[in-house]
Amino acid sequence: MQRVVSVVAHLGFRLQALPPALCRPLSCAQDVLRRTPLYDFHLAHGGKMVAFAGWSLPVQYRDSHTDSHLHTRQHCSLFDVSHMLQTKIFGSDRVKLMESLVVGDIAELRPNQGTLSLFTNEAGGILDDLIVTNTSEGHLYVVSNAGCWEKDLALMQDKVRELQNQGRDVGLEVLDNALLALQGTVTSGCPSPSLKKNVAMGYVPCEYSRPGTMLLVEVRRKQQIAVVSKMPFVPTNYYTLK
């Protein structure tokens, strides 16, 4: 049965949670895991299948992670989102609704352009990451993590019920001191096969945010010198299908 949740507000919002792709049953010890429609494709290409959020998904193919990374940068790769929460947001004020939930500039997205953004709480803390696309079909298309299905959907529904209680548009004022720790915080980091160096993202006080600023970061209890850089680290080389 298709799992669809719709909420209609005074401002005309409608949230439609699209179900994960129809799953195929498993047998024996793996019967608790679900399969996406691309399960056989993953196996045929040497996918190493692992359990993730109740699904059987490939963590790696025949080639190494580095080879896959370089192939994506030099050519193209597709990511199977069949297992993820996919939501369509309709309504004349859908952009205002989304901008009250995330930190991205949704209003500046061109038709069929998407952006990686973050769900935040009332204090500006990060709840989850997601991708928001401004479709040319009159709605926003949101893809968020499978492991946060219930939490993310509840967050959007709560905000609509709030657009109902106040009777007009809502907003989230994000203050600098609500987002920034005094010493700065590294949120993620990894080696970059394309740049052949380590890269990371994080929050720092505004006075240290200018590109080229030298900083000290702690890596496995050792201090390393880092430099603030513009993102994306590697220039994009993709095209939007029109």
Coordinates of N, CA and C in Angstrom, one line a residue:
M1 N 0.8 -1.2 0.0 CA 0.0 0.0 0.0 C 0.9 1.2 0.0
Q2 N 0.5 2.2 -0.8 CA 1.3 3.4 -0.9 C 1.1 4.3 0.3
R3 N 2.3 4.7 0.9 CA 2.2 5.5 2.1 C 2.3 7.0 1.7
V4 N 1.2 7.6 1.9 CA 1.1 9.0 1.5 C 0.5 9.8 2.7
V5 N 1.2 10.9 3.0 CA 0.7 11.8 4.1 C 0.4 13.1 3.5
S6 N -0.8 13.6 3.6 CA -1.1 14.9 3.1 C -1.6 15.8 4.3
V7 N -1.2 17.0 4.3 CA -1.6 18.0 5.3 C -2.0 19.3 4.6
V8 N -3.2 19.7 4.7 CA -3.7 20.9 4.0 C -3.8 22.0 5.0
A9 N -3.2 23.1 4.8 CA -3.2 24.3 5.7 C -4.0 25.4 5.0
H10 N -4.3 26.5 5.8 CA -5.0 27.6 5.3 C -4.3 28.3 4.2
L11 N -3.0 28.2 4.1 CA -2.2 28.8 3.1 C -2.1 27.9 1.8
G12 N -2.7 26.8 1.8 CA -2.7 25.9 0.7 C -1.5 25.0 0.6
F13 N -0.9 24.7 1.7 CA 0.2 23.7 1.6 C -0.3 22.3 1.6
R14 N 0.5 21.5 0.9 CA 0.2 20.1 0.9 C 1.5 19.3 0.8
L15 N 1.7 18.5 1.8 CA 2.9 17.7 1.9 C 2.5 16.3 1.4
Q16 N 3.2 15.7 0.5 CA 3.0 14.4 0.0 C 4.3 13.6 0.2
A17 N 4.2 12.7 1.1 CA 5.4 11.8 1.4 C 5.3 10.6 0.4
L18 N 6.2 10.6 -0.5 CA 6.2 9.5 -1.5 C 6.8 8.2 -0.8
P19 N 6.3 7.0 -1.1 CA 6.8 5.8 -0.4 C 8.1 5.4 -1.0
P20 N 8.9 4.7 -0.2 CA 10.1 4.1 -0.9 C 9.6 3.2 -2.0
A21 N 10.4 2.9 -2.9 CA 10.1 2.0 -4.1 C 9.5 0.7 -3.6
L22 N 8.6 0.1 -4.3 CA 8.0 -1.2 -3.9 C 9.2 -2.2 -3.7
C23 N 9.2 -2.8 -2.5 CA 10.3 -3.6 -2.1 C 10.0 -5.1 -2.4
R24 N 11.1 -5.8 -2.6 CA 10.9 -7.3 -2.9 C 11.2 -8.0 -1.6
P25 N 10.5 -9.1 -1.3 CA 10.7 -9.9 -0.1 C 12.0 -10.6 -0.1
L26 N 12.6 -10.8 1.1 CA 13.8 -11.6 1.2 C 13.5 -12.8 2.0
S27 N 14.5 -13.7 2.0 CA 14.2 -15.0 2.7 C 15.2 -15.3 3.7
C28 N 15.0 -16.3 4.6 CA 15.9 -16.7 5.6 C 16.3 -15.6 6.6
A29 N 17.6 -15.5 6.8 CA 18.0 -14.6 7.9 C 17.9 -13.1 7.5
Q30 N 17.7 -12.9 6.1 CA 17.6 -11.5 5.7 C 16.2 -11.0 5.4
D31 N 15.2 -11.7 6.0 CA 13.8 -11.4 5.6 C 13.4 -10.1 6.3
V32 N 14.2 -9.5 7.2 CA 13.9 -8.2 7.7 C 14.4 -7.0 6.9
L33 N 15.2 -7.3 5.9 CA 15.7 -6.3 5.0 C 14.9 -6.1 3.8
R34 N 14.7 -4.9 3.3 CA 14.0 -4.7 2.1 C 14.9 -4.4 0.9
R35 N 14.5 -4.6 -0.3 CA 15.3 -4.4 -1.5 C 14.7 -3.3 -2.4
T36 N 15.6 -2.5 -3.0 CA 15.1 -1.5 -3.9 C 15.0 -2.2 -5.3
P37 N 14.3 -1.5 -6.2 CA 14.2 -2.1 -7.6 C 15.5 -2.3 -8.3
L38 N 16.6 -1.7 -7.8 CA 17.9 -1.8 -8.4 C 18.8 -2.9 -7.7
Y39 N 18.2 -3.7 -6.8 CA 18.9 -4.7 -6.1 C 19.7 -5.6 -7.0
D40 N 19.0 -6.2 -8.0 CA 19.7 -7.1 -9.0 C 20.8 -6.4 -9.8
F41 N 20.6 -5.1 -10.1 CA 21.6 -4.3 -10.8 C 22.8 -4.2 -9.9
H42 N 22.6 -3.9 -8.6 CA 23.8 -3.8 -7.7 C 24.6 -5.1 -7.7
L43 N 23.9 -6.2 -7.5 CA 24.6 -7.5 -7.5 C 25.3 -7.8 -8.8
A44 N 24.7 -7.5 -9.9 CA 25.3 -7.8 -11.2 C 26.6 -7.0 -11.4
H45 N 26.7 -5.8 -10.7 CA 27.9 -5.0 -10.8 C 28.8 -5.1 -9.6
G46 N 28.7 -6.3 -9.0 CA 29.6 -6.6 -7.9 C 29.4 -5.8 -6.6
G47 N 28.2 -5.3 -6.4 CA 27.9 -4.5 -5.2 C 28.0 -5.4 -3.9
K48 N 28.7 -4.8 -2.9 CA 28.8 -5.5 -1.6 C 27.6 -5.0 -0.8
M49 N 26.6 -5.9 -0.6 CA 25.4 -5.5 0.0 C 25.5 -5.5 1.6
V50 N 25.0 -4.4 2.2 CA 25.0 -4.3 3.7 C 23.7 -3.8 4.1
A51 N 23.4 -4.0 5.4 CA 22.1 -3.5 6.0 C 22.2 -2.1 6.3
F52 N 21.2 -1.3 5.9 CA 21.2 0.1 6.3 C 19.8 0.6 6.4
A53 N 19.4 1.0 7.6 CA 18.0 1.5 7.8 C 16.9 0.6 7.4
G54 N 17.2 -0.7 7.5 CA 16.2 -1.7 7.1 C 16.2 -2.1 5.7
W55 N 17.2 -1.6 4.9 CA 17.3 -2.0 3.5 C 18.6 -2.7 3.2
S56 N 18.7 -3.5 2.2 CA 19.9 -4.1 1.7 C 20.4 -3.2 0.6
L57 N 21.6 -2.5 0.9 CA 22.1 -1.5 -0.1 C 23.6 -1.8 -0.3
P58 N 24.1 -1.4 -1.5 CA 25.6 -1.6 -1.8 C 26.4 -0.5 -1.1
V59 N 27.5 -1.0 -0.4 CA 28.4 0.0 0.2 C 29.6 0.2 -0.7
Q60 N 29.8 -0.8 -1.6 CA 31.0 -0.7 -2.5 C 30.7 -1.6 -3.7
Y61 N 31.3 -1.3 -4.9 CA 31.2 -2.1 -6.0 C 32.6 -2.8 -6.2
R62 N 32.8 -3.4 -7.4 CA 34.1 -4.1 -7.7 C 35.3 -3.2 -7.5
D63 N 35.1 -2.0 -8.0 CA 36.3 -1.0 -7.9 C 36.4 -0.5 -6.5
S64 N 37.5 0.1 -6.2 CA 37.7 0.7 -4.9 C 36.9 2.0 -4.7
H65 N 36.8 2.5 -3.5 CA 36.1 3.8 -3.3 C 36.8 4.9 -4.0
T66 N 38.1 4.9 -4.1 CA 38.9 5.9 -4.8 C 38.5 5.9 -6.3
D67 N 38.5 4.7 -6.9 CA 38.1 4.6 -8.3 C 36.7 5.1 -8.6
S68 N 35.8 4.7 -7.7 CA 34.4 5.2 -7.8 C 34.3 6.7 -7.7
H69 N 35.1 7.3 -6.8 CA 35.1 8.7 -6.6 C 35.6 9.4 -7.9
L70 N 36.8 9.0 -8.4 CA 37.4 9.6 -9.6 C 36.5 9.4 -10.8
H71 N 35.8 8.3 -10.9 CA 34.9 8.1 -12.0 C 33.7 9.1 -12.0
T72 N 33.2 9.4 -10.8 CA 32.2 10.3 -10.6 C 32.6 11.7 -11.0
R73 N 33.8 12.1 -10.6 CA 34.3 13.4 -10.9 C 34.6 13.6 -12.4
Q74 N 35.1 12.5 -13.0 CA 35.6 12.6 -14.4 C 34.4 12.3 -15.4
H75 N 33.4 11.5 -15.0 CA 32.3 11.1 -15.8 C 31.0 11.5 -15.2
C76 N 30.3 10.5 -14.6 CA 29.0 10.7 -14.0 C 28.7 9.4 -13.2
S77 N 27.9 9.6 -12.1 CA 27.4 8.5 -11.3 C 26.0 8.8 -10.9
L78 N 25.2 7.7 -10.7 CA 23.9 7.8 -10.2 C 23.8 7.2 -8.8
F79 N 22.9 7.8 -7.9 CA 22.7 7.3 -6.6 C 21.3 6.8 -6.4
D80 N 21.2 5.6 -5.9 CA 19.8 5.0 -5.8 C 19.2 5.6 -4.5
V81 N 18.1 6.4 -4.7 CA 17.4 7.0 -3.5 C 16.1 6.3 -3.3
S82 N 15.9 5.1 -3.8 CA 14.6 4.4 -3.7 C 14.2 4.2 -2.2
H83 N 15.2 4.0 -1.3 CA 15.0 3.7 0.1 C 14.8 5.0 0.9
M84 N 15.0 6.2 0.4 CA 15.0 7.4 1.1 C 13.6 8.0 1.2
L85 N 13.4 8.9 2.2 CA 12.2 9.7 2.3 C 12.1 10.7 1.2
Q86 N 11.1 10.7 0.4 CA 10.9 11.6 -0.7 C 9.6 12.3 -0.5
T87 N 9.7 13.7 -0.5 CA 8.5 14.5 -0.1 C 8.3 15.6 -1.2
K88 N 7.0 15.7 -1.6 CA 6.7 16.8 -2.5 C 5.9 17.9 -1.6
I89 N 6.3 19.1 -1.8 CA 5.7 20.2 -1.0 C 5.0 21.2 -2.0
F90 N 3.7 21.3 -1.9 CA 2.9 22.1 -2.8 C 2.4 23.4 -2.0
G91 N 2.0 24.4 -2.7 CA 1.4 25.6 -2.1 C 2.1 26.8 -2.5
S92 N 1.4 27.9 -2.5 CA 2.0 29.2 -2.9 C 3.1 29.7 -2.1
D93 N 3.1 29.3 -0.8 CA 4.2 29.8 0.1 C 5.1 28.6 0.5
R94 N 5.3 27.7 -0.4 CA 6.1 26.5 -0.2 C 7.6 26.9 0.1
V95 N 8.1 27.9 -0.6 CA 9.4 28.3 -0.4 C 9.7 28.9 1.0
K96 N 8.7 29.7 1.4 CA 8.8 30.3 2.8 C 8.8 29.2 3.8
L97 N 7.9 28.2 3.6 CA 7.8 27.1 4.5 C 9.2 26.4 4.6
M98 N 9.7 26.1 3.5 CA 11.0 25.3 3.5 C 12.1 26.1 4.1
E99 N 12.1 27.4 3.8 CA 13.2 28.3 4.3 C 13.1 28.5 5.8
S100 N 11.9 28.2 6.4 CA 11.7 28.2 7.9 C 12.3 27.0 8.5
L101 N 12.6 26.0 7.7 CA 13.1 24.7 8.2 C 14.6 24.4 8.0
V102 N 15.1 25.0 6.9 CA 16.4 24.7 6.5 C 17.3 26.0 6.3
V103 N 18.6 25.8 6.2 CA 19.5 27.0 6.1 C 19.7 27.4 4.6
G104 N 19.3 26.7 3.7 CA 19.5 27.0 2.3 C 18.7 28.1 1.7
D105 N 19.2 28.7 0.7 CA 18.5 29.8 0.0 C 17.6 29.2 -1.1
I106 N 16.5 28.7 -0.7 CA 15.6 28.0 -1.6 C 15.0 28.9 -2.7
A107 N 14.8 30.2 -2.3 CA 14.1 31.1 -3.2 C 15.0 31.4 -4.4
E108 N 16.3 31.2 -4.3 CA 17.2 31.5 -5.4 C 17.5 30.3 -6.3
L109 N 16.8 29.2 -6.0 CA 17.0 28.0 -6.9 C 16.3 28.2 -8.2
R110 N 17.0 27.9 -9.3 CA 16.4 27.9 -10.6 C 15.5 26.7 -10.8
P111 N 14.6 26.7 -11.8 CA 13.7 25.6 -12.0 C 14.6 24.3 -12.3
N112 N 14.2 23.3 -11.6 CA 14.9 21.9 -11.6 C 16.3 22.0 -11.1
Q113 N 16.6 23.0 -10.3 CA 17.9 23.0 -9.6 C 17.7 22.6 -8.2
G114 N 18.7 21.8 -7.6 CA 18.6 21.4 -6.3 C 19.8 21.9 -5.5
T115 N 19.7 21.8 -4.1 CA 20.8 22.2 -3.3 C 20.8 21.2 -2.0
L116 N 22.0 21.0 -1.6 CA 22.2 20.3 -0.3 C 22.0 21.3 0.8
S117 N 21.2 20.9 1.8 CA 20.9 21.8 2.9 C 20.8 21.0 4.2
L118 N 20.3 21.7 5.3 CA 20.3 21.1 6.6 C 19.0 21.5 7.3
F119 N 18.3 20.5 7.9 CA 17.2 20.7 8.8 C 17.8 21.3 10.1
T120 N 17.2 22.3 10.7 CA 17.7 22.9 12.0 C 16.6 22.9 13.0
N121 N 17.0 23.0 14.3 CA 16.1 23.1 15.3 C 15.9 24.6 15.7
E122 N 15.2 25.0 16.7 CA 14.9 26.4 17.0 C 16.1 27.1 17.4
A123 N 17.2 26.4 17.9 CA 18.4 27.0 18.4 C 19.4 27.1 17.2
G124 N 19.1 26.6 16.0 CA 20.0 26.6 14.9 C 20.9 25.4 14.9
G125 N 20.6 24.4 15.7 CA 21.4 23.2 15.7 C 21.0 22.3 14.5
I126 N 21.9 21.4 14.1 CA 21.6 20.6 12.9 C 20.9 19.3 13.3
L127 N 19.7 19.0 12.7 CA 19.0 17.8 12.9 C 19.3 16.7 11.8
D128 N 19.4 17.2 10.6 CA 19.6 16.2 9.5 C 20.0 17.0 8.2
D129 N 20.6 16.3 7.3 CA 20.9 16.9 6.0 C 19.9 16.4 5.0
L130 N 19.7 17.1 3.9 CA 18.7 16.8 2.9 C 19.0 17.5 1.6
I131 N 18.3 17.1 0.5 CA 18.4 17.8 -0.8 C 17.1 18.3 -1.2
V132 N 17.0 19.6 -1.5 CA 15.8 20.3 -1.9 C 15.9 20.7 -3.4
T133 N 15.0 20.3 -4.2 CA 14.9 20.7 -5.6 C 13.7 21.5 -5.9
N134 N 13.9 22.6 -6.6 CA 12.8 23.5 -7.0 C 12.4 23.0 -8.4
T135 N 11.3 22.2 -8.5 CA 10.9 21.6 -9.8 C 10.2 22.6 -10.6
S136 N 10.2 22.3 -11.9 CA 9.4 23.1 -12.9 C 7.9 22.8 -12.9
E137 N 7.5 21.8 -12.0 CA 6.2 21.3 -12.0 C 5.3 21.9 -10.9
G138 N 5.8 23.0 -10.2 CA 5.1 23.7 -9.2 C 5.1 23.1 -7.8
H139 N 6.2 22.4 -7.5 CA 6.4 21.9 -6.1 C 7.9 21.8 -5.8
L140 N 8.2 21.7 -4.5 CA 9.5 21.4 -4.1 C 9.6 19.9 -3.9
Y141 N 10.7 19.3 -4.3 CA 11.0 17.9 -4.2 C 12.1 17.7 -3.2
V142 N 11.8 17.1 -2.0 CA 12.8 16.9 -0.9 C 13.2 15.5 -0.7
V143 N 14.5 15.2 -0.7 CA 15.0 13.9 -0.4 C 15.8 13.9 0.9
S144 N 15.4 13.1 1.9 CA 16.1 13.1 3.1 C 16.4 11.7 3.5
N145 N 17.2 11.5 4.6 CA 17.7 10.2 5.0 C 16.7 9.2 5.4
A146 N 16.9 7.9 5.0 CA 16.0 6.8 5.3 C 16.0 6.6 6.8
G147 N 17.1 6.8 7.5 CA 17.2 6.5 8.9 C 16.4 7.5 9.7
C148 N 16.0 8.7 9.1 CA 15.4 9.7 9.8 C 14.0 10.0 9.3
W149 N 13.4 9.0 8.7 CA 12.1 9.1 8.0 C 11.0 9.7 8.9
E150 N 10.8 9.1 10.1 CA 9.7 9.6 11.0 C 10.0 11.0 11.5
K151 N 11.3 11.2 11.9 CA 11.7 12.5 12.5 C 11.5 13.6 11.5
D152 N 12.0 13.4 10.3 CA 12.0 14.5 9.3 C 10.5 14.8 8.8
L153 N 9.7 13.8 8.6 CA 8.4 14.0 8.2 C 7.6 14.7 9.3
A154 N 7.8 14.3 10.6 CA 7.1 15.0 11.7 C 7.5 16.4 11.8
L155 N 8.8 16.7 11.5 CA 9.2 18.1 11.6 C 8.5 19.0 10.5
M156 N 8.3 18.5 9.3 CA 7.6 19.3 8.3 C 6.2 19.4 8.6
Q157 N 5.6 18.3 9.1 CA 4.2 18.4 9.5 C 3.9 19.4 10.7
D158 N 4.8 19.4 11.6 CA 4.7 20.3 12.8 C 4.7 21.7 12.3
K159 N 5.6 22.0 11.4 CA 5.7 23.4 10.9 C 4.5 23.8 10.1
V160 N 3.9 22.9 9.4 CA 2.6 23.3 8.7 C 1.5 23.6 9.7
R161 N 1.4 22.7 10.8 CA 0.4 22.9 11.8 C 0.6 24.3 12.5
E162 N 1.9 24.7 12.6 CA 2.2 26.0 13.3 C 1.7 27.1 12.4
L163 N 2.1 26.9 10.4 CA 1.6 27.8 9.4 C 0.1 28.1 9.6
Q164 N -0.8 27.2 10.1 CA -2.2 27.1 10.4 C -2.5 27.9 11.7
N165 N -1.8 27.7 12.9 CA -2.1 28.4 14.1 C -1.9 29.9 14.0
Q166 N -0.8 30.3 13.3 CA -0.6 31.7 13.2 C -1.3 32.4 12.1
G167 N -1.8 31.7 11.1 CA -2.6 32.2 10.1 C -1.8 32.9 9.0
R168 N -0.5 33.0 9.1 CA 0.3 33.6 8.0 C 1.7 33.0 8.0
D169 N 2.6 33.6 7.2 CA 3.9 33.0 7.0 C 4.7 32.9 8.3
V170 N 5.6 31.9 8.3 CA 6.5 31.7 9.5 C 7.9 31.9 9.0
G171 N 8.8 32.2 10.0 CA 10.2 32.3 9.7 C 11.0 31.8 10.9
L172 N 12.3 31.5 10.5 CA 13.2 31.1 11.6 C 14.4 32.0 11.5
E173 N 14.6 32.8 12.6 CA 15.7 33.7 12.6 C 16.9 33.0 13.2
V174 N 18.0 32.8 12.4 CA 19.2 32.1 12.9 C 20.2 33.1 13.3
L175 N 20.5 33.2 14.5 CA 21.5 34.1 15.1 C 22.9 33.5 15.0
D176 N 23.9 34.4 14.7 CA 25.3 33.9 14.6 C 25.7 33.1 15.8
N177 N 25.4 33.7 17.0 CA 25.9 33.0 18.2 C 25.1 31.7 18.5
A178 N 24.1 31.5 17.8 CA 23.3 30.2 18.0 C 24.0 29.1 17.2
L179 N 24.7 29.5 16.1 CA 25.3 28.5 15.3 C 26.8 28.2 15.5
L180 N 27.4 29.2 16.1 CA 28.9 29.1 16.2 C 29.4 28.9 17.6
A181 N 30.3 27.9 17.7 CA 30.9 27.7 18.9 C 32.1 28.7 19.0
L182 N 32.5 29.1 20.2 CA 33.6 30.1 20.3 C 34.9 29.6 19.7
Q183 N 35.2 28.3 19.9 CA 36.5 27.7 19.4 C 36.3 27.1 18.0
G184 N 35.1 27.0 17.5 CA 34.8 26.4 16.2 C 34.6 24.9 16.4
T185 N 33.9 24.3 15.5 CA 33.6 22.9 15.5 C 33.7 22.3 14.1
V186 N 34.4 21.2 14.0 CA 34.5 20.4 12.8 C 33.4 19.5 12.7
T187 N 32.6 19.5 11.7 CA 31.4 18.7 11.5 C 31.7 17.4 10.7
S188 N 32.6 17.5 9.8 CA 32.9 16.3 9.0 C 34.3 16.5 8.3
G189 N 34.9 15.4 7.9 CA 36.2 15.4 7.3 C 36.5 14.1 6.6
C190 N 37.3 14.2 5.6 CA 37.7 12.9 4.9 C 38.8 13.2 3.9
P191 N 39.5 12.2 3.4 CA 40.5 12.4 2.3 C 39.8 12.7 1.0
S192 N 40.4 13.6 0.2 CA 39.8 13.9 -1.1 C 40.7 13.3 -2.2
P193 N 40.2 12.2 -2.8 CA 41.0 11.6 -3.9 C 41.3 12.5 -5.0
S194 N 40.4 13.5 -5.3 CA 40.6 14.4 -6.4 C 41.7 15.4 -6.1
L195 N 41.7 15.9 -4.9 CA 42.7 16.9 -4.5 C 44.0 16.3 -3.8
K196 N 43.9 15.0 -3.5 CA 45.0 14.3 -2.8 C 45.4 15.0 -1.6
K197 N 44.4 15.5 -0.8 CA 44.7 16.1 0.5 C 43.4 15.8 1.4
N198 N 43.5 16.1 2.6 CA 42.4 16.0 3.5 C 41.5 17.3 3.5
V199 N 40.2 17.1 3.5 CA 39.3 18.2 3.6 C 38.3 18.0 4.7
A200 N 37.7 19.1 5.1 CA 36.7 19.1 6.2 C 35.8 20.2 6.1
M201 N 34.6 20.1 6.8 CA 33.7 21.3 7.0 C 33.5 21.5 8.4
G202 N 33.1 22.7 8.8 CA 32.9 23.0 10.2 C 32.4 24.5 10.4
Y203 N 32.2 24.8 11.6 CA 31.7 26.2 12.0 C 32.9 26.9 12.7
V204 N 33.1 28.1 12.4 CA 34.1 29.0 13.1 C 33.5 30.3 13.3
P205 N 33.9 31.1 14.2 CA 33.5 32.5 14.4 C 33.7 33.3 13.1
C206 N 32.8 34.3 12.9 CA 32.8 35.0 11.6 C 34.2 35.6 11.3
E207 N 34.9 36.1 12.3 CA 36.2 36.7 12.1 C 37.2 35.8 11.6
Y208 N 37.0 34.5 11.6 CA 37.9 33.5 11.1 C 37.4 32.8 9.9
S209 N 36.4 33.3 9.2 CA 35.7 32.6 8.1 C 36.2 33.0 6.8
R210 N 37.1 34.0 6.7 CA 37.5 34.5 5.4 C 38.4 33.4 4.7
P211 N 38.2 33.1 3.4 CA 39.1 32.1 2.7 C 40.6 32.6 2.8
G212 N 41.4 31.6 3.1 CA 42.8 31.9 3.2 C 43.3 32.0 4.7
T213 N 42.3 32.1 5.6 CA 42.7 32.2 7.0 C 43.2 30.9 7.5
M214 N 44.4 30.9 8.2 CA 45.0 29.7 8.8 C 44.4 29.4 10.1
L215 N 44.1 28.1 10.4 CA 43.5 27.7 11.6 C 44.3 26.4 12.1
L216 N 44.1 26.2 13.4 CA 44.5 24.9 13.9 C 43.3 24.0 14.2
V217 N 43.4 22.8 13.7 CA 42.3 21.8 13.9 C 42.9 20.6 14.6
E218 N 42.1 19.9 15.4 CA 42.5 18.7 16.1 C 42.1 17.5 15.4
V219 N 43.1 16.7 15.0 CA 42.8 15.4 14.3 C 43.4 14.3 15.1
R220 N 42.6 13.4 15.6 CA 43.0 12.3 16.5 C 43.9 12.8 17.6
R221 N 43.5 13.9 18.3 CA 44.2 14.5 19.4 C 45.5 15.1 19.1
K222 N 45.7 15.4 17.8 CA 46.9 16.1 17.3 C 46.5 17.3 16.6
Q223 N 47.2 18.4 16.8 CA 46.8 19.7 16.1 C 47.5 19.7 14.8
Q224 N 46.7 20.1 13.8 CA 47.1 20.2 12.4 C 46.8 21.6 11.9
I225 N 47.6 22.1 11.0 CA 47.3 23.4 10.4 C 46.3 23.3 9.2
A226 N 45.3 24.1 9.2 CA 44.3 24.0 8.1 C 44.1 25.5 7.6
V227 N 43.6 25.6 6.4 CA 43.3 26.9 5.8 C 41.8 26.9 5.3
V228 N 41.2 28.0 5.6 CA 39.8 28.2 5.2 C 39.7 28.3 3.7
S229 N 38.9 27.5 3.0 CA 38.7 27.4 1.6 C 37.3 27.6 1.1
K230 N 37.1 28.1 -0.1 CA 35.8 28.2 -0.6 C 35.3 26.8 -1.0
M231 N 34.0 26.6 -0.9 CA 33.4 25.4 -1.3 C 32.5 25.6 -2.6
P232 N 32.4 24.6 -3.4 CA 32.9 23.3 -3.3 C 34.4 23.2 -3.5
F233 N 35.0 22.3 -2.8 CA 36.5 22.1 -2.9 C 36.9 21.9 -4.4
V234 N 36.1 21.0 -5.1 CA 36.4 20.7 -6.5 C 35.3 21.3 -7.3
P235 N 35.7 22.1 -8.3 CA 34.6 22.8 -9.2 C 33.7 21.8 -9.8
T236 N 32.4 22.1 -9.8 CA 31.4 21.2 -10.3 C 31.5 21.1 -11.9
N237 N 31.1 20.0 -12.4 CA 31.2 19.7 -13.8 C 30.1 18.9 -14.3
Y238 N 28.9 19.4 -13.9 CA 27.7 18.7 -14.3 C 26.7 19.6 -14.9
Y239 N 25.7 19.0 -15.6 CA 24.7 19.8 -16.3 C 23.3 19.5 -15.9
T240 N 22.4 20.4 -15.9 CA 21.0 20.2 -15.5 C 20.2 19.9 -16.8
L241 N 19.5 18.7 -16.7 CA 18.7 18.3 -17.8 C 17.5 19.2 -18.0
K242 N 17.3 19.7 -19.2 CA 16.2 20.7 -19.4 C 15.1 20.0 -20.3

